[in-house]
């Protein structure tokens, strides 16, 4: 049975306890609304570590748009059932007050890559992500932490932060899990209508075509997407689009 921890003081005692002194820890940070993409991260952690800790914390500092934060799906009961079925050891489910004892007076800012791609359109987003991930890494002290490739820029920035600050956690990326027709799984997909879900599947299909970024952008617009950015960096093409007011991101190797 999973142990749900809401008080960080309780967690800190458990973490230094003799019971876990020789165990390896894997961390899967999430904001809940769990799907098969999260399950893939969790399964990998369970395979590679003695103890798996999942966190569910909807981190307000990474939402540049307050409406997006308000609408972020909450499926806590189903999440807990999934975590139990997967045999996760611990769920960290702290409050904002616990996670931000100094509010947001202290933060982590990366000044280069975080200003590109999604960072250009979501000011402060990656400051919030890096800050909360650093807190979680310090709390859990995991040997390994797992991040999905759908958020490739996030994965790269977290990996860079861990290296820059000499954090002894291996940051591991896990391939994107997709539906049959190729749509990357995302908690935000829950906000798409049936028709929008069908249209959304064109996003990765078009993104991976061997055409210029400009051409990809115009093909997506023809399908009804509002394109925020399409940009190829090396052999990977990144994109962010809107369907209605739902923002989708993806990236593919080309
Ligand atoms: O990818 C996410 O769900 C979040 O950005 C993360 C890593 C849990 C930090 O809040």
Tab-separated table of C-alpha atoms and ligand atoms in Angstrom, residues 28-32 38 41 55-60 62-63 72 125-126 128-130 132-133 136 146-148 150-151 154 158 187, ligand 1:
chain	number	residue	atom	x	y	z
A	28	UNK	CA	8.953	10.980	-10.537
A	29	UNK	CA	7.779	14.588	-10.117
A	30	UNK	CA	4.259	15.258	-11.428
A	31	UNK	CA	1.400	17.711	-11.166
A	32	UNK	CA	-1.188	14.904	-11.060
A	38	UNK	CA	3.486	9.155	-16.210
A	41	UNK	CA	8.204	7.061	-15.968
A	55	UNK	CA	5.176	13.773	-6.115
A	56	UNK	CA	1.884	15.413	-6.991
A	57	UNK	CA	2.143	19.158	-6.601
A	58	UNK	CA	0.460	21.645	-8.925
A	59	UNK	CA	3.231	24.207	-8.831
A	60	UNK	CA	1.748	27.704	-9.111
A	62	UNK	CA	5.391	27.785	-13.225
A	63	UNK	CA	1.999	28.977	-14.507
A	72	UNK	CA	-5.424	22.400	-14.516
A	125	UNK	CA	7.727	29.311	-16.570
A	126	UNK	CA	11.083	27.550	-16.370
A	128	UNK	CA	9.117	27.995	-11.546
A	129	UNK	CA	9.863	24.514	-12.899
A	130	UNK	CA	13.552	24.587	-11.938
A	132	UNK	CA	10.253	23.342	-7.611
A	133	UNK	CA	12.376	20.533	-9.065
A	136	UNK	CA	12.017	18.108	-4.707
A	146	UNK	CA	12.600	10.752	-14.406
A	147	UNK	CA	11.253	13.257	-16.951
A	148	UNK	CA	9.249	12.722	-20.138
A	150	UNK	CA	7.483	15.432	-24.495
A	151	UNK	CA	8.802	18.260	-22.322
A	154	UNK	CA	12.267	20.954	-19.391
A	158	UNK	CA	16.647	20.106	-15.258
A	187	UNK	CA	-2.806	16.011	-18.881
B	1	LIG	O1	6.282	18.228	-16.019
B	1	LIG	C1	5.618	18.539	-15.018
B	1	LIG	O2	4.572	17.961	-14.711
B	1	LIG	C2	6.104	19.670	-14.122
B	1	LIG	O3	6.693	20.679	-14.870
B	1	LIG	C3	7.039	19.202	-12.990
B	1	LIG	C4	8.326	18.622	-13.532
B	1	LIG	C5	6.320	18.169	-12.138
B	1	LIG	C6	7.406	20.383	-12.091
B	1	LIG	O4	6.283	20.959	-11.488
